[in-house]
Backbone as a ProteinNet text record, in pm:
[ID]
protein_1_A
[PRIMARY]
MASVKWRSVATVVLVVLLAVGTVSAGGLALVSFLVSRFTAPPPRPTFPNDTPVAATKPAPSPAVAASKPRATATPTPTATPTPDLAPGQYRASVTEEIGLQLRDRPARDSERIGGVAYEESVVVLEESPDGRWQRVRQESTGEEGWVSGGNLEKIP
[TERTIARY]
6504.9	6433.2	6489.6	6537	6593.3	6719.9	6795.9	6919.2	6888.9	6777.8	6739.3	6699	6629.6	6585.3	6706.7	6803.9	6923.2	7006.8	7006.6	7082.5	7023.4	6893.2	6830.3	6849.6	6847.7	6872.7	7017.3	7110.1	7250.9	7272.6	7205	7217	7165.9	7051.9	6995.3	7090.3	7143.3	7236.2	7360.9	7413.8	7533	7506.9	7392.9	7358.4	7344.4	7280.8	7265	7401.4	7490.1	7624.1	7702.8	7693.8	7762.3	7706.6	7576.4	7515	7559.2	7556.8	7600	7747.9	7830.9	7973.9	7998.4	7925.5	7941.7	7898.9	7786.4	7738.8	7835.5	7886.9	7982.2	8111	8164	8287	8265.7	8152.7	8122.1	8109.1	8044.8	8030.4	8164.3	8251.1	8384.8	8465.3	8455.5	8526.7	8476	8344.8	8286.7	8330.1	8325.3	8367.1	8515.3	8598.3	8741.3	8765.8	8695.9	8710.6	8668.7	8553.5	8504	8593.3	8642.9	8731.8	8859.7	8919.1	9041.9	9014.7	8898.7	8862.7	8842	8775	8742.7	8851.7	8949.6	9057.1	9182.9	9185.8	9302.3	9309.2	9429.6	9439.6	9406	9344.7	9310.1	9435.5	9429	9546.3	9575	9701.4	9741.4	9688.9	9620.2	9568.8	9682.5	9663.8	9761.4	9698	9778.2	9731.9	9809.5	9752.2	9820.1	9955	9972.8	10099	10202.5	10173.4	10272.4	10383.6	10506.3	10617.5	10645.1	10653.2	10678.6	10820.8	10836.4	10967.7	11044.1	11164.4	11244.4	11288.9	11274.9	11316.7	11468.8	11524.2	11668.8	11713.9	11821.1	11873.9	11974.4	11976.4	12075.2	12215.4	12311.5	12449.9	12494.2	12570	12613.9	12713.2	12710.2	12801.6	12943.3	13045.1	13183.7	13219.3	13163.5	13195.4	13143.4	13024.2	12966.4	13040.6	13074.1	13143.9	13282	13349.2	13482.6	13479.1	13369.6	13364	13330	13284.3	13248.5	13375	13378.9	13496.7	13499	13617.3	13631.4	13597.7	13538.6	13499.2	13620.4	13619.2	13728.5	13694.6	13793.3	13771.5	13689.9	13589.9	13506.9	13559.7	13555.8	13605	13509.7	13567.4	13484.3	13420.2	13291.9	13225.6	13279.7	13290.1	13337	13216.6	13225.9	13115.4	13108.4	12987.7	12971.5	12974.5	13046.8	13054.9	12919.4	12884.8	12757.5	12780.6	12684.8	12703.6	12702.5	12778.9	12782.7	12648.3	12612.1	12484.6	12504.6	12402.1	12405.2	12399.4	12442.1	12434.8	12290.2	12272.8	12140.3	12072.1	12124	12066.5	12139.6	12069	12130.5	12055.2	12124.2	12062.7	11989.6	11875.8	11796.9	11731.8	11685.1	11617	11477.1	11379.1	11240.5	11227.9	11173.1	11157.2	11014.2	10920.2	10780.1	10764.5	10720.3	10716.6	10624.5	10521.8	10431.6	10474.1	10586.5	10633.6	10568.4	10598.5	10546.9	10485	10386.8	10325.4	10401.2	10431.9	10500.1	10392.3	10393.5	10287.6	10346.2	10258.8	10306.8	10328.9	10271	10293.8	10278.3	10326.4	10324.2	10188.1	10092.1	9959	9893	9810.5	9742.9	9645.5	9585	9488.5	9553.5	9686.7	9755.9	9750.5	9781	9772.3	9890.5	9859.9	9963.5	10027.6	10160	10229.1	10318.7	10327.5	10411.3	10424.6	10524	10546.7	10692.5	10729.9	10866.2	10855.9	10924.8	10916.1	10995.9	10964.4	11034	11182.4	11267	11412.9	11472.6	11394.2	11447.8	11524.7	11631.9	11714.8	11658.3	11657.1	11613.2	11712.2	11706.4	11783.4	11683	11701.7	11614.2	11663.4	11576.4	11613.8	11583.2	11468.3	11430.3	11318.7	11290.5	11180.4	11084.9	10957.6	10859.2	10890.6	10845.9	10876.2	10829.7	10717.6	10669.2	10733	10813.5	10883.1	10797	10673.2	10583.4	10598.3	10666.1	10683.1	10828.8	10873	11008.5	11000.8	11072.3	11078.5	11197.2	11170.8	11273.9	11286.5	11401.3	11424.1	11464.1	11392.3	11426.8	11557.2	11650.5	11778.5	11764.6	11668.8	11654.5	11588.4	11493.1	11418.2	11439.9	11488.4	11505.2	11376.6	11267.1	11138.1	11142.2	11085.5	11083.7	10941.4	10926	10795.9	10807	10692.1	10686.1	10636.9	10698.7	10655.4	10630.7	10549.6	10521.6	10649.8	10677.5	10800.5	10802.8	10923	10939.1	10944.2	10945.4	10946.9	11075	11176.1	11304.8	11414.5	11516.1	11632.2	11755.1	11830.9	11949.3	12051.5	12107.3	12211.3	12345.2	12429.7	12558.9	12654.2
7102.5	7171.9	7312.2	7371.5	7504.5	7501	7391.1	7383.9	7369.3	7302.3	7288.7	7425.9	7505.1	7636.3	7726.6	7724.1	7806.4	7756.8	7628.9	7572.7	7621	7621.9	7667.8	7818.5	7895.4	8040	8063.7	7990	8004.4	7966.8	7865.1	7822.9	7932.6	7991.2	8098.4	8218.4	8255.8	8369.2	8339.5	8219.4	8180.3	8183.2	8134.5	8134.6	8278.1	8364.7	8504.8	8572.5	8549.1	8608.3	8558.8	8430.3	8376.3	8437.6	8455.4	8514.4	8659.8	8735.6	8875.8	8883.5	8797.7	8796.2	8761.4	8664.6	8624.2	8736.2	8798.6	8909.3	9027.4	9056.9	9167.6	9140.7	9019.4	8984.4	8993.6	8945.6	8955.1	9099.4	9181.9	9324.2	9395	9365.5	9426	9382.4	9255.8	9206.7	9277	9294.3	9361.5	9507.7	9577	9717.4	9729.6	9642.4	9644.8	9624.1	9529.4	9502.7	9624.5	9682.8	9796.5	9919.1	9943.5	10058	10041.3	9922.7	9902	9909.4	9868.1	9869.3	10012.2	10095.9	10230.6	10333	10300.5	10395.9	10364.8	10255.8	10223.2	10321.6	10369.8	10463.5	10392.8	10464.5	10402.5	10379.1	10292.8	10272.1	10397.8	10420.7	10539.1	10526.9	10631.6	10624.2	10635.7	10576.6	10588.9	10668.3	10749.3	10834.6	10801.2	10828.4	10793.7	10862.3	10980.8	11051.9	11020	10926.9	10884.7	10808.7	10836.6	10762.5	10641.5	10523.7	10404.5	10406.4	10351.7	10343.1	10231.5	10262.6	10163.2	10054.9	9932.2	9820.2	9814.5	9786.8	9777.5	9645.4	9650.8	9530	9465.9	9334.2	9268.7	9291	9292	9311	9192	9216.5	9105	9017.6	8892.9	8799.3	8827.5	8789.5	8817.2	8754.7	8638	8572.6	8654.3	8709	8789.6	8922	8980.7	9108.8	9095.7	8984.8	8965.4	8948.1	8896.1	8870.3	8994.7	9100	9221.7	9299	9359.2	9438.9	9567.8	9615.7	9737.7	9858.7	9956.2	10077.6	10165.2	10233.1	10324.6	10460.2	10541.3	10673.1	10758.4	10824.5	10911.4	11053.1	11125	11263	11349.2	11444.9	11533.5	11637.2	11665.3	11763.6	11903.4	11980.1	12117.2	12209.4	12313.8	12408.8	12490.4	12506.6	12588.1	12734.2	12814.8	12955.9	13023.3	13107.5	13178.6	13311.2	13352.1	13479.4	13595.8	13699.1	13817.9	13889.3	13951	14021.8	14169.4	14228.6	14371.8	14450.8	14575.1	14657.1	14665.5	14651	14656.5	14521.1	14421.5	14287	14206.7	14112.5	14027.4	13895.2	13796.3	13665.2	13666.9	13594.7	13588.3	13451.2	13420.8	13294.2	13325	13242.4	13262.8	13224.1	13314.5	13287.7	13252.5	13268.7	13234.6	13083.1	13016.3	12869.9	12808.5	12879.6	12823.5	12861.2	12929.8	12970.7	13101.1	13142.3	13268.7	13246.8	13330.7	13327.1	13421.3	13373.3	13453.1	13515.8	13649.1	13719.3	13794.2	13825.1	13890.4	14041.2	14102.6	14244.7	14267.3	14378.8	14401.4	14447.2	14355.2	14386.4	14256.4	14264.5	14144.6	14084.5	14169.1	14118.4	14074.3	14073.4	14030.1	13878	13831	13687.6	13613.7	13498.9	13413.7	13332.9	13344.2	13274.3	13161.7	13144.7	13038.2	13052.2	12984.5	12989	12966.7	13008.4	12990.6	12919.9	12808.2	12726.3	12787.4	12740.5	12782.2	12749.3	12843.2	12833.3	12817.4	12843.8	12839.6	12968.3	12957.4	13073.7	13147.9	13279.3	13366.7	13481.5	13549.6	13672.2	13786.3	13882.4	13999.3	14096	14123	14208.2	14355	14380.9	14518.8	14516.7	14634.3	14649.6	14755.2	14741.3	14842.5	14971.9	15086.6	15214.6	15219.4	15154.6	15157.1	15048	14959.1	14854.6	14735.7	14731.5	14621.8	14500.3	14515	14405.1	14397.8	14275.9	14255.8	14169.1	14212.2	14130.5	14037	13906.6	13806	13713	13644	13537.7	13412.6	13304.7	13178.9	13127.6	13091.1	13041.3	12902.2	12824	12687.1	12680.8	12770.2	12762.5	12882.3	12992.5	13113.4	13192.5	13145.9	13213.9	13344.5	13450.1	13581.2	13623.4	13698.6	13750.5	13832.7	13880.3	13964.5	13884	13908	13845.3	13955.5	13923.6	14017.9	14044.4	14170.5	14207.8	14165.8	14159.4	14126.3	13977.9	13894.4	13749.6	13685.6	13767.6	13718.4	13760.4	13676.2	13708.2	13706.6	13814	13827.2	13720.4	13657	13555.8	13627.5	13618.5	13689.2	13628.6
14774.5	14674.9	14649.9	14754.8	14743.4	14659	14669.8	14591.6	14442.9	14408.5	14268.2	14213.6	14294	14251.5	14226.4	14317.2	14300.3	14182.6	14161.6	14050.9	13918.3	13904.6	13780.5	13761.7	13869.7	13861	13817.8	13875.5	13839.7	13693.4	13645.4	13505.6	13412.2	13446.9	13364.1	13361.9	13477.1	13484	13401.6	13412.2	13337.4	13187	13144.4	13001.3	12950.5	13029.8	12989.5	12978.8	13076.1	13071.5	12950.7	12920	12802	12673	12665.9	12547	12530.2	12640	12634.3	12595.9	12650.9	12618.5	12472.5	12420.4	12280.7	12186.1	12214	12130.2	12138.5	12257.5	12273.6	12196.4	12206.6	12134.9	11984	11936.5	11793.4	11748.6	11830.5	11798.2	11793.1	11890.8	11890.9	11769	11732.4	11614.5	11488.5	11477.1	11361.2	11355.5	11468.8	11472.8	11437.6	11491.2	11461.4	11311.9	11251.9	11108.9	11026.7	11060.1	10983.6	10998.9	11119.3	11140.5	11058.8	11061.2	10984.1	10834.3	10793	10651	10599.8	10679.7	10634.5	10663	10744.9	10771.6	10693.1	10617.6	10535.3	10418.9	10385.4	10273.3	10142	10048.9	9920.7	9837.8	9739.3	9654.3	9573.1	9542.8	9467.9	9325	9276.2	9139.2	9038	8923.2	8815.5	8702.4	8639	8531.3	8404.9	8288.2	8162.9	8146.3	8204.6	8186.1	8293.3	8383.8	8482.9	8412.3	8453	8394.9	8482.1	8421.7	8502.3	8556.7	8674.5	8736.1	8666.8	8622.5	8552.1	8649.2	8606.6	8689.9	8691.6	8806.9	8816.4	8756.8	8681.6	8618.4	8713.2	8719.4	8804.8	8748.5	8838.2	8797.4	8712.9	8604.8	8521	8596.9	8563.1	8628.8	8581.1	8658.7	8618.7	8484.3	8452	8325.5	8208.2	8221.5	8114.7	8104	8217.3	8216.6	8154	8173.9	8120.1	7968.6	7913.5	7770.6	7689.4	7753.7	7681.4	7644.7	7524.3	7488.7	7570.4	7592.3	7671.1	7585.7	7650.5	7579.6	7555.2	7440.8	7411.4	7470.5	7487.5	7546.3	7449.8	7503.4	7419.5	7429.8	7319.7	7325.4	7407.4	7477.9	7559.4	7468.2	7490.4	7404	7430.6	7323.6	7338.4	7338.1	7414.4	7424.1	7295.9	7244.4	7124.6	7166	7093	7131.4	7113.3	7209.5	7202.2	7131.7	7048.2	6977.2	7075.6	7039.5	7124.8	7118.6	7228.5	7237	7205	7147.5	7116.6	7246.9	7245	7366.5	7416.7	7546.1	7607.4	7617.1	7547	7554.6	7661.8	7722.5	7824.3	7834	7888.8	7909.9	8044	8047.5	8170.2	8179.6	8299.1	8326.5	8379.3	8340	8383.2	8529.9	8612.3	8755.4	8793.4	8703.5	8731	8717.1	8826.2	8829.1	8724.7	8682.6	8581.8	8440.6	8427.4	8296.7	8253.4	8131.3	8078.7	7941.5	7909.8	7777.4	7685.8	7568.4	7467.2	7378.8	7366.7	7292.5	7173.2	7077.1	6955.3	6971.7	7072.8	7101.5	7252.1	7305	7450.1	7502.6	7507	7560.6	7605.6	7709.9	7761	7660.6	7577.6	7480.5	7349.5	7344.7	7223.3	7211	7091.3	7064.7	7126.5	7184.8	7244.3	7132.1	7119.6	7011.2	7061.1	7191	7245.6	7395.2	7448.5	7591.8	7624.2	7742.7	7791.6	7925.7	7941.2	8061.9	8176.9	8298.1	8420.2	8409.2	8446.4	8446.4	8306.5	8202.8	8066.5	8040.1	7961.3	7929.7	7809.6	7820.4	7711.6	7699.8	7586.2	7567.6	7567.1	7656.7	7661	7554.5	7456.4	7343.9	7371	7433.2	7465.7	7568.9	7624.6	7719.2	7666.4	7704.3	7664.9	7740.3	7689	7755.9	7901.3	7932.6	8071.2	8157.5	8099.1	8173.9	8212.5	8164.9	8202.6	8111.7	7998.7	7903.8	7859.6	7825.9	7775.8	7650.2	7545.3	7423.9	7439.8	7422.9	7446.9	7326.8	7322.4	7224.2	7302.4	7278	7344.7	7285.9	7372.5	7323.2	7262.9	7311.2	7261.4	7124.4	7096.2	6970.4	6879.6	6933.4	6854.5	6838	6897	6886.4	6965.4	6906.5	6971.2	7002.5	7111.3	7149	7276	7323	7442	7561.2	7677.9	7803.2	7905.9	8004.4	8111.9	8190.2	8219.6	8288.2	8434.3	8490.5	8631.7	8661	8558.9	8578.6	8528.2	8505.9	8457.2	8553.7	8563.9	8647.5	8558.1	8562.5	8478.2	8514.5	8410.7	8431.2	8420.4	8524.8	8520.2	8419.1
[MASK]
++++++++++++++++++++++++++++++++++++++++++++++++++++++++++++++++++++++++++++++++++++++++++++++++++++++++++++++++++++++++++++++++++++++++++++++++++++++++++++

């Protein structure tokens, strides 16, 4: 009779251990799944102004490449001569990374008439008497205006 009693106690203990083990394994699996789910980086957002990456084209087969006519030599472009600058004028490049605002007169409250991009070339025409403003001409557009001084680097 004692062996039957111990057998039933052992069965109960074994069932409890199996139940605890099963619940623990399920809990660990759930925690592992949730941790991996919430720590994964989100997908990269796309914006309308993103430029798509151009797909690479496969190399043409030798048969196709052989049938194409050979290109003729193209003439090398010649540099257009730049006009001479008046005394006191010089070429400069914008050093302010966000660019500069082009204004109609040398004052902060003056009207904004355009802009000059970072590293764009300009011709400095004159400086204000206090040196805080410079009148420039954009070489690309010919537009003239005043920019805040100290944001240009002279081009040698």
